[in-house]
Coordinates of C-alpha atoms and ligand atoms in Angstrom, one line a residue:
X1 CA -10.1 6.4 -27.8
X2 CA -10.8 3.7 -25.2
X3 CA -8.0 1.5 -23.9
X4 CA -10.1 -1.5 -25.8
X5 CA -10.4 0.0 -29.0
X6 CA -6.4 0.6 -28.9
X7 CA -5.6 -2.8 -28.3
X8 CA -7.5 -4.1 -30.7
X9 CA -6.0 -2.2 -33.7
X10 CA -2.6 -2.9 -32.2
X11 CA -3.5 -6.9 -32.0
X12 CA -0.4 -9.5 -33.7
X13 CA -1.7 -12.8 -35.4
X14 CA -1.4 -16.1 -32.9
X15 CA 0.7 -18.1 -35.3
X16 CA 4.0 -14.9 -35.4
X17 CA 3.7 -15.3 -31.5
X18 CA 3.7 -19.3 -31.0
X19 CA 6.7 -19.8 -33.5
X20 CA 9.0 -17.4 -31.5
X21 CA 7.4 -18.6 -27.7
X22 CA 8.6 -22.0 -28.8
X23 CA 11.7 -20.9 -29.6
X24 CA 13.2 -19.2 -26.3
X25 CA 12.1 -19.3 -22.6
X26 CA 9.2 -17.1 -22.3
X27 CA 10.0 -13.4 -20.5
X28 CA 7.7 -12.2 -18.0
X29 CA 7.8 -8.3 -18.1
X30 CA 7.1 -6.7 -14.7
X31 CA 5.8 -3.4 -14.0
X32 CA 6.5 -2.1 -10.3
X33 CA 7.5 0.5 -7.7
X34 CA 9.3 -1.6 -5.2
X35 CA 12.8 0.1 -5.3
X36 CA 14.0 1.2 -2.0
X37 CA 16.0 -1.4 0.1
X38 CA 13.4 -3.1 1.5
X39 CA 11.0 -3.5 -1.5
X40 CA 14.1 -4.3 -3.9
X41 CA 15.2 -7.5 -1.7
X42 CA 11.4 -8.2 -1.3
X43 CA 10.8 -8.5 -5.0
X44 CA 13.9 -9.8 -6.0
X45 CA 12.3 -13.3 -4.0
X46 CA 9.9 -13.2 -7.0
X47 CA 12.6 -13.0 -9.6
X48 CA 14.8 -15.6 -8.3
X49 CA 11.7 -18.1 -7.8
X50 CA 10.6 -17.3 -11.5
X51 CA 14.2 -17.4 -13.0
X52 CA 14.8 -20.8 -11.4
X53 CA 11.4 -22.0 -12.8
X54 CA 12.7 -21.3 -16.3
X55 CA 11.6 -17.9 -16.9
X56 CA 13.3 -14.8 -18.1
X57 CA 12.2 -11.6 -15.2
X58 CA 12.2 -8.3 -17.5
X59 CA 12.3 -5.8 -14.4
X60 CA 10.4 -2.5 -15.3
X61 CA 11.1 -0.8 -11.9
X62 CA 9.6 2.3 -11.8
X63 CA 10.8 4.5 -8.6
X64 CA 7.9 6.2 -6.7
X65 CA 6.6 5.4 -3.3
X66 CA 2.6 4.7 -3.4
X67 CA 2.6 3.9 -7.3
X68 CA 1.6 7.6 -8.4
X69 CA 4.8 7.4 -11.5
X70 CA 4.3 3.8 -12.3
X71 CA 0.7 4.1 -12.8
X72 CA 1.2 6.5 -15.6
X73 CA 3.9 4.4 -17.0
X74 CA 1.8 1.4 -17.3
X75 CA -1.2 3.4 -18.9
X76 CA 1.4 4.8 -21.6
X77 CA 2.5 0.9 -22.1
X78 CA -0.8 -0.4 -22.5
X79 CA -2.0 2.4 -24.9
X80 CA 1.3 1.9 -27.1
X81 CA 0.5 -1.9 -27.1
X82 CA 3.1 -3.3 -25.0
X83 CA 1.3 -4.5 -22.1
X84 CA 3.7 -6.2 -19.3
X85 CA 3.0 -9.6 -18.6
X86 CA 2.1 -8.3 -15.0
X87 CA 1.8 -5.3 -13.2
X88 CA 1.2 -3.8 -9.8
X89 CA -2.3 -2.8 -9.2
X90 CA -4.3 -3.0 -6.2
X91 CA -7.6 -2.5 -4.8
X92 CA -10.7 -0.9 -7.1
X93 CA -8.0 -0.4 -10.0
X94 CA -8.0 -4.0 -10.3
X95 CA -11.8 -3.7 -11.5
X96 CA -11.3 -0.3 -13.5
X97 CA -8.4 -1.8 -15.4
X98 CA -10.6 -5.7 -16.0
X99 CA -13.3 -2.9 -17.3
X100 CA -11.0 -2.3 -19.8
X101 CA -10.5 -5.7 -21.2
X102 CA -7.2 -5.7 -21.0
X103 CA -6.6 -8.6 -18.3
X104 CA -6.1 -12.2 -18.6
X105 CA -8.2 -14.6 -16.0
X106 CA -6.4 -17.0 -13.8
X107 CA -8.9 -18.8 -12.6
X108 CA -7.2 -22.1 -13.2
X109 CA -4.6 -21.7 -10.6
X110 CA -7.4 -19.8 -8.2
X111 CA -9.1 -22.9 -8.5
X112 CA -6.7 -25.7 -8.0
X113 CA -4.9 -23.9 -5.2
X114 CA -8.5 -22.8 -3.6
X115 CA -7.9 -19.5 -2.7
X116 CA -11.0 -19.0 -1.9
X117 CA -10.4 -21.0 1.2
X118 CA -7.4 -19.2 2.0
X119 CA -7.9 -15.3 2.2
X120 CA -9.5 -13.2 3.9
X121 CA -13.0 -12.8 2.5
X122 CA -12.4 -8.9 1.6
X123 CA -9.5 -9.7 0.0
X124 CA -10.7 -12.7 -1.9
X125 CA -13.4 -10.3 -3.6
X126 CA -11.0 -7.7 -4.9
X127 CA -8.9 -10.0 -6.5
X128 CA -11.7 -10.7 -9.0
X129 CA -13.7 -9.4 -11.5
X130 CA -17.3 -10.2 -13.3
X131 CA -17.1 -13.5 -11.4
X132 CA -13.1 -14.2 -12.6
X133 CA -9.9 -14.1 -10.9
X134 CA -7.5 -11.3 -12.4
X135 CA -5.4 -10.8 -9.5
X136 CA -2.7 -12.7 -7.2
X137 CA -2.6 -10.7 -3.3
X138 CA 1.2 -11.0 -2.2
X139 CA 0.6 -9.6 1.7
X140 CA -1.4 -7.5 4.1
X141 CA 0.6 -4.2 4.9
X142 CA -1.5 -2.2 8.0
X143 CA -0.7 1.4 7.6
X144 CA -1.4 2.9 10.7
X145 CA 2.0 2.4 12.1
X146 CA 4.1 5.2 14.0
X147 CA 7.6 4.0 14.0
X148 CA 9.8 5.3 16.8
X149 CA 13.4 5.0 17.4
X150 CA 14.3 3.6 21.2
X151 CA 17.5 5.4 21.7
X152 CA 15.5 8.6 20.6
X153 CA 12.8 7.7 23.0
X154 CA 15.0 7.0 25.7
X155 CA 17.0 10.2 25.5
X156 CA 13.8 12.1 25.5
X157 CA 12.7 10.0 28.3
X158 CA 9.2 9.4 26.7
X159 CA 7.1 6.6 27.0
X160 CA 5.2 5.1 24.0
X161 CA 2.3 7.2 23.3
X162 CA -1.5 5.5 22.7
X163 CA -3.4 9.1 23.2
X164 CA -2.6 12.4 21.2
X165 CA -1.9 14.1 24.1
X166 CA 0.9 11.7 24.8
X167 CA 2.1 11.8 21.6
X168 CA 2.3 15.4 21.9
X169 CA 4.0 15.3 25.3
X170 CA 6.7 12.8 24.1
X171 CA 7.2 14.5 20.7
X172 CA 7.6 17.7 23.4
X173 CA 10.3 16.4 24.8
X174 CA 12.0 15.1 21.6
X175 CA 12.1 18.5 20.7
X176 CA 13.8 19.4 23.9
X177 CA 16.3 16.7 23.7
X178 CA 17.3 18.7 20.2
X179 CA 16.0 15.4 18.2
X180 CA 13.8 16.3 15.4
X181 CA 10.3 15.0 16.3
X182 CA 8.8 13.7 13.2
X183 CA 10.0 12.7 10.1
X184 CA 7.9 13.3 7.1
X185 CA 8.1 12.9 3.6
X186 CA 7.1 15.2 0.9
X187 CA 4.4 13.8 -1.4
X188 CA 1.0 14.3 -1.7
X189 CA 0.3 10.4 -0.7
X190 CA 2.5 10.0 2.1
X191 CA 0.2 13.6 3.8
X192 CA -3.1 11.4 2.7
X193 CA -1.4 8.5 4.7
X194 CA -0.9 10.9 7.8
X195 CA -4.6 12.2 7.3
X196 CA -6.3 9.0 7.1
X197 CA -4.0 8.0 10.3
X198 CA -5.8 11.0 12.2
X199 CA -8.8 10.0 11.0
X200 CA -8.7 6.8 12.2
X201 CA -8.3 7.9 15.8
X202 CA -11.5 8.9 15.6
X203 CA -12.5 5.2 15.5
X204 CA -12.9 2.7 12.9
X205 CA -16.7 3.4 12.6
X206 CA -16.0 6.8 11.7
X207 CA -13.7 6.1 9.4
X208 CA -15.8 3.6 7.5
X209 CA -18.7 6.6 7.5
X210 CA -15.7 8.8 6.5
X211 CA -13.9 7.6 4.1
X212 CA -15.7 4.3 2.8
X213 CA -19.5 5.6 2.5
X214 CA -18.0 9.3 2.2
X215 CA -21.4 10.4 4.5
X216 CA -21.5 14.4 4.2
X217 CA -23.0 14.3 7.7
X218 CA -19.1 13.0 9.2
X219 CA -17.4 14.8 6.4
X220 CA -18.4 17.9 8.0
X221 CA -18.6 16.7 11.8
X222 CA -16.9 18.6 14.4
X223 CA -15.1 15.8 14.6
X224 CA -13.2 16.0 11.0
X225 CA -12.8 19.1 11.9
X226 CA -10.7 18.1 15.2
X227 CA -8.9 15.6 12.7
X228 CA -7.9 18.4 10.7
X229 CA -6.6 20.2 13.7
X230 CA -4.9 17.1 14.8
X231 CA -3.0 17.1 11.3
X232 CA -1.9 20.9 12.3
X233 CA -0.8 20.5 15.2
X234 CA 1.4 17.6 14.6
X235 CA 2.5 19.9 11.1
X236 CA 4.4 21.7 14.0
X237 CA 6.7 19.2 14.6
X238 CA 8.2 18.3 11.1
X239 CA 11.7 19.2 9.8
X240 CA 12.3 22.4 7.3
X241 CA 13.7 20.1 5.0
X242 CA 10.5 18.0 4.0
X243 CA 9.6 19.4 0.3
X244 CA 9.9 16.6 -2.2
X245 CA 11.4 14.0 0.2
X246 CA 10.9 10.0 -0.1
X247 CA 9.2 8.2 2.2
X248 CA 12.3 5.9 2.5
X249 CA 14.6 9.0 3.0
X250 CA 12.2 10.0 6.0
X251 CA 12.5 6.4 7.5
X252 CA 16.5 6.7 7.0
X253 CA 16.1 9.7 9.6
X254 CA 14.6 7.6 12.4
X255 CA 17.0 4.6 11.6
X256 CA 19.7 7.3 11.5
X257 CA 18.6 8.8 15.2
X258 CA 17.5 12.3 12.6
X259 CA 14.1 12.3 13.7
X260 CA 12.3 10.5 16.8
X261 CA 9.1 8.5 14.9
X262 CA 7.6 8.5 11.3
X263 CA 3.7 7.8 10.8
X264 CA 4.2 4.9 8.0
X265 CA 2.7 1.8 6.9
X266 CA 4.6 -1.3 7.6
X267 CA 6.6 -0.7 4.1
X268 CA 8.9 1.3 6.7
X269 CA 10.0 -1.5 8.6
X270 CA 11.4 -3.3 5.7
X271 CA 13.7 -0.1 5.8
X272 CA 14.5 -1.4 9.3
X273 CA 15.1 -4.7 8.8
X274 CA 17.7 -3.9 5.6
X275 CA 19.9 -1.8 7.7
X276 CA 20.2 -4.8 10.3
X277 CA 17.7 -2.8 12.6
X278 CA 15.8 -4.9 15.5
X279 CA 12.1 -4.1 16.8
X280 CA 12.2 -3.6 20.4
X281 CA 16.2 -3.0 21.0
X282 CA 16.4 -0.5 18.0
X283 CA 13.4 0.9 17.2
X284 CA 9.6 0.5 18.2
X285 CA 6.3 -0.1 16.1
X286 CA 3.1 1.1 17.6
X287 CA -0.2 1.8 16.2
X288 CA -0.8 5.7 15.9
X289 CA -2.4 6.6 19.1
X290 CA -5.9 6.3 19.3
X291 CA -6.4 3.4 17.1
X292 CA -4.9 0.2 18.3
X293 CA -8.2 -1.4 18.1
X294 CA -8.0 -0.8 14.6
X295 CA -6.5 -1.7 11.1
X296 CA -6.4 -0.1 7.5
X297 CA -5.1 -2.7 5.1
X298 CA -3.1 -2.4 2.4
X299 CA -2.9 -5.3 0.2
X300 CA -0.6 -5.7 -2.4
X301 CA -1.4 -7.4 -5.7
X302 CA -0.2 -8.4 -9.2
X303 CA -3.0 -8.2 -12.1
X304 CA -1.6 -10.2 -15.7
X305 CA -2.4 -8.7 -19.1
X306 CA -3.3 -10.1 -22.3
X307 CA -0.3 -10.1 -24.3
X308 CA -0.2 -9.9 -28.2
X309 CA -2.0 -12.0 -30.1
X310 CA -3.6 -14.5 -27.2
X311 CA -7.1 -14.3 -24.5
X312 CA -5.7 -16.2 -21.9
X313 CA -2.6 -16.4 -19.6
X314 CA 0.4 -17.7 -20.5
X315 CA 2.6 -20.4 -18.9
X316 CA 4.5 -17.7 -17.0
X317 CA 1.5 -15.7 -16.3
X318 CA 0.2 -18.3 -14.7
X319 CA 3.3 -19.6 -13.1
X320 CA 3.8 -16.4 -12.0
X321 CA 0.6 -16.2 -9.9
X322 CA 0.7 -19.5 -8.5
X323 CA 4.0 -18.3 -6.9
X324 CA 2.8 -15.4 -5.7
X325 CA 0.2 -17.0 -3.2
X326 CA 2.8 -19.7 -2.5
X327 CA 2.7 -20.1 1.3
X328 CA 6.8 -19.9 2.0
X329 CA 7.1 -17.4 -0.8
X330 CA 4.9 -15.1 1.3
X331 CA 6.9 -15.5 4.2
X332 CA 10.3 -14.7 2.6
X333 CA 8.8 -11.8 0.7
X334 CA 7.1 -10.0 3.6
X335 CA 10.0 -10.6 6.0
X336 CA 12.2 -8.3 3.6
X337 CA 8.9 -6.5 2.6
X338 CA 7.7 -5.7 6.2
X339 CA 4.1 -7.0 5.6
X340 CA 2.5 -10.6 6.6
X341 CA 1.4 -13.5 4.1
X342 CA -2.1 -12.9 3.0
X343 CA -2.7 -16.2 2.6
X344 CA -4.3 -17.4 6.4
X345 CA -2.1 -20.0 7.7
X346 CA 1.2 -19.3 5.6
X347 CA 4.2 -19.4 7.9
X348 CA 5.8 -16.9 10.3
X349 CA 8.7 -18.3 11.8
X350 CA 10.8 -15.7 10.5
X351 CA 8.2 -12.7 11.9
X352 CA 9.4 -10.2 13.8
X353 CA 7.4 -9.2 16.8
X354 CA 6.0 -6.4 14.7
X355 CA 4.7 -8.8 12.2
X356 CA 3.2 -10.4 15.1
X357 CA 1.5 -8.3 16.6
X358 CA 0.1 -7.1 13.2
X359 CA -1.3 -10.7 12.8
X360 CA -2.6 -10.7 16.2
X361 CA -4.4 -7.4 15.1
X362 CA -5.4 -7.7 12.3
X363 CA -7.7 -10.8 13.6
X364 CA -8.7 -8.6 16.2
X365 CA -9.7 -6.2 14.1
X366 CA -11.5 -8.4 11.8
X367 CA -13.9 -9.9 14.5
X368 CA -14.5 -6.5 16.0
X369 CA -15.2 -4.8 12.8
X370 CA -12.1 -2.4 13.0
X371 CA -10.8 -3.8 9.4
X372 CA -10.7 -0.9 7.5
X373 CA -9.7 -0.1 3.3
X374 CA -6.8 2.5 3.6
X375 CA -7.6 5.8 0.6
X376 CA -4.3 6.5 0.7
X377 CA -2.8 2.9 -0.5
X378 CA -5.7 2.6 -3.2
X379 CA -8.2 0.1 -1.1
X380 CA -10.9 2.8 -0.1
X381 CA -12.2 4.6 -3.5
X382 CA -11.8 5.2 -7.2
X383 CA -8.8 6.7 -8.5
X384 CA -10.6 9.7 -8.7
X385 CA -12.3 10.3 -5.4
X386 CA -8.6 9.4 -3.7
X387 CA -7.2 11.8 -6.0
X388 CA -9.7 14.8 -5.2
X389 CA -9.7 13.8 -1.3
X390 CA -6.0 13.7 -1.6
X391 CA -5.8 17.4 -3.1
X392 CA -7.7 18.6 -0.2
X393 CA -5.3 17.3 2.2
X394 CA -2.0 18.6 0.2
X395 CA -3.3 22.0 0.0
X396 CA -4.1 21.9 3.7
X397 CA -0.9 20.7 4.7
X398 CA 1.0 23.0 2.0
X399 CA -0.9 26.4 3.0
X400 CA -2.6 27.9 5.5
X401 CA -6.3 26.9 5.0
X402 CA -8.2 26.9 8.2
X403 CA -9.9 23.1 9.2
X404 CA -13.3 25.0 8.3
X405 CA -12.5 25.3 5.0
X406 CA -10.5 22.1 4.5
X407 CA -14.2 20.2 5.6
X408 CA -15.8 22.5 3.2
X409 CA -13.3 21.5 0.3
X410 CA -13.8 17.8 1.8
X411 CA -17.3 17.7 1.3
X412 CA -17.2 19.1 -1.9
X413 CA -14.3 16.3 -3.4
X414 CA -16.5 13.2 -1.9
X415 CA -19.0 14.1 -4.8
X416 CA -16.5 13.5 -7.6
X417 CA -17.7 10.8 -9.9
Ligands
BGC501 C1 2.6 -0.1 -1.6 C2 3.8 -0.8 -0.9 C3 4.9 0.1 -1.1 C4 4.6 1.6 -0.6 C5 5.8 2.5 -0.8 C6 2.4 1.3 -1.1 O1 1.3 1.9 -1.7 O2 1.4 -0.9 -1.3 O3 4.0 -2.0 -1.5 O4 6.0 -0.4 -0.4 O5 3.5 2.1 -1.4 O6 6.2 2.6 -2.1

């Protein structure tokens, strides 16, 4: 039975719903998966903006880094009828769930706050569907980071590396130094984020044939293969202990001078900046060698759903999303969240360097054609081409499947439909 169908047999007359919205401030029911340090004190901005405005936050937190847990929680809400006001989608989900006519426009605050004027292009389109906004962006988190922890980096007497080979070198003499090279988490979406990393340094052009037009010819280049071999090689410098762990458990290691670097979006830094950690004395973000030309964006957004017995967004609905792309809003959020405003133009007097130079980059990028959807973070490709590319790269990186027959397995999961 189709998500519509479902909804409308669970549908509540207009008049029961008006008598008790009059009544008591209205609750805004959230559904998200910001829980570690960082993400917590990043949405908590959110709740204490909307509480102050009169509104009752109803958190539904649901713990998982990348969305994977919460996703399947918000389809079982949905298909029970209890839709949350709001919810955390992102990127081509935002159209597959407006397919569904489940989501409520807000074009009225699009319109009288002109977003269109104020986001990047890109971004502006996949926060609409058929012609309507659904969706309010919160910030631009680039992924290919590789956080690296100075004291680490000095006791190993590295440098920063920009090539593989001096990544290897330096992750060489990590190993030396008795400091764990590379912390890495256990889940399948934090291997896709290391793959597409490695794929990247390839250059943004393959990338975009890659993993945006999924072109069999570079699916089953030599060079894929050399990116598998890449994601291999730096296999050999993980912990024992990675089976199952959390991303933010992986970044504790670097903060916690366990482990010399972490390949991590900038998610990771909020980590930093919540254990009172400073870029440049403490710790240092670069962009994963070979692609500091480039950028794979990662936008965070908030889609609002029909609730019971009304088409269009309520007061808090549309409160909330008004908030969402205010300008100093985004700069509190992503200075706990480790991202930058979306919006062009917001604030960032409280930016670290690292936010900084992800601004700087990401124009860069932008003019240069080096702006790139990230699969692993749900910008690239339906839910189900990112799923099978992602099983591809979790059985490589879980077994030992040679780089011939991961392209093979590659080529064949780009013709999902
Ligand atoms: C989200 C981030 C989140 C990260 C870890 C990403 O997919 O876009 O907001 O911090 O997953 O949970």
């Amino acid at each position: 039975m189709k998500l519509r169908a479902i909804m409308a047999v669970l549908c509540v007359t207009p008049l029961m719903l008006s008598v008790s919205r009059a009544q008591a401030a209205e609750s805004v029911a959230v559904l998200h998966w910001w829980t570690s340090g960082g993400e917590s004190k990043a949405v908590g901005v959110l709740k204490d903006d909307m509480t102050k405005a009169g509104y009752k936050w109803n958190d539904f937190a649901v713990a998982g880094g990348g969305g994977a847990a919460a996703m399947t929680a918000l389809k079982t809400q949905v298909i029970s009828g209890n839709a949350p006001s709001a919810a955390q989608i992102k990127g081509p989900l935002i159209q597959e769930w407006a397919e569904q006519d489940v989501l409520v426009p807000i074009d009225s605050v699009a319109k009288s706050e002109n977003w269109k004027a104020s986001l990047p292009p890109a971004i502006d389109k996949l926060m609409q569907a058929d012609g309507h906004y659904v969706a309010a962006p919160f910030s631009v988190h680039r992924v290919n980071w590789l956080y690296i922890n100075k004291a680490a980096l000095d006791k190993a007497g590295g440098k920063v590396p920009t090539t593989w080979p001096e990544f290897f070198a330096v992750a060489d003499k990590m190993k030396a130094a008795g400091i764990t090279p590379v912390a890495m988490g256990g889940q399948s979406w934090q291997e896709l984020t290391l793959w597409e990393d490695v794929v990247l340094s390839q250059g943004a052009d393959f990338y975009k044939k890659a993993i945006v037009d999924l072109d069999q010819k570079t699916l089953t280049s030599p060079q894929m293969m050399q990116a598998f071999d890449t994601v291999r090689k730096i296999q050999g410098y993980f912990d024992q202990g990675r089976t199952g762990r959390d991303w933010n458990l992986a970044t504790a290691m670097v903060i916690r001078s366990n482990a010399g670097m972490q390949f991590m979006g900038d998610w990771a830094k909020g980590e930093f900046a919540s254990a009172g950690k400073k870029s440049g004395a403490d710790f240092i973000c670069a962009p994963v060698p070979g692609t500091s030309n480039a950028y794979t964006f990662n936008v965070d957004s908030f889609v609002f759903f029909k609730q019971k017995g009304r088409d269009t967004a309520t007061p808090g609905q549309l409160a909330m999303a008004k908030e969402i792309m205010n300008p100093a809003f985004q700069e509190q959020f992503s200075f706990y969240k480790g991202s930058i405003p979306v919006r062009l133009g917001a604030p960032m007097a409280k930016s670290d360097d690292c936010a900084k130079k992800s601004y700087n980059d990401e124009q860069v990028a932008i003019d240069s054609g080096g702006y790139v959807p990230s699969l692993a973070h749900g910008m690239a490709q339906s839910d189900a081409v990112a799923g099978a590319i992602s099983d591809v790269v979790t059985k490589f990186m879980n077994s030992n499947q040679t780089s011939q027959d991961a392209v093979n397995a590659l080529a064949r999961a780009a013709k999902t439909k």
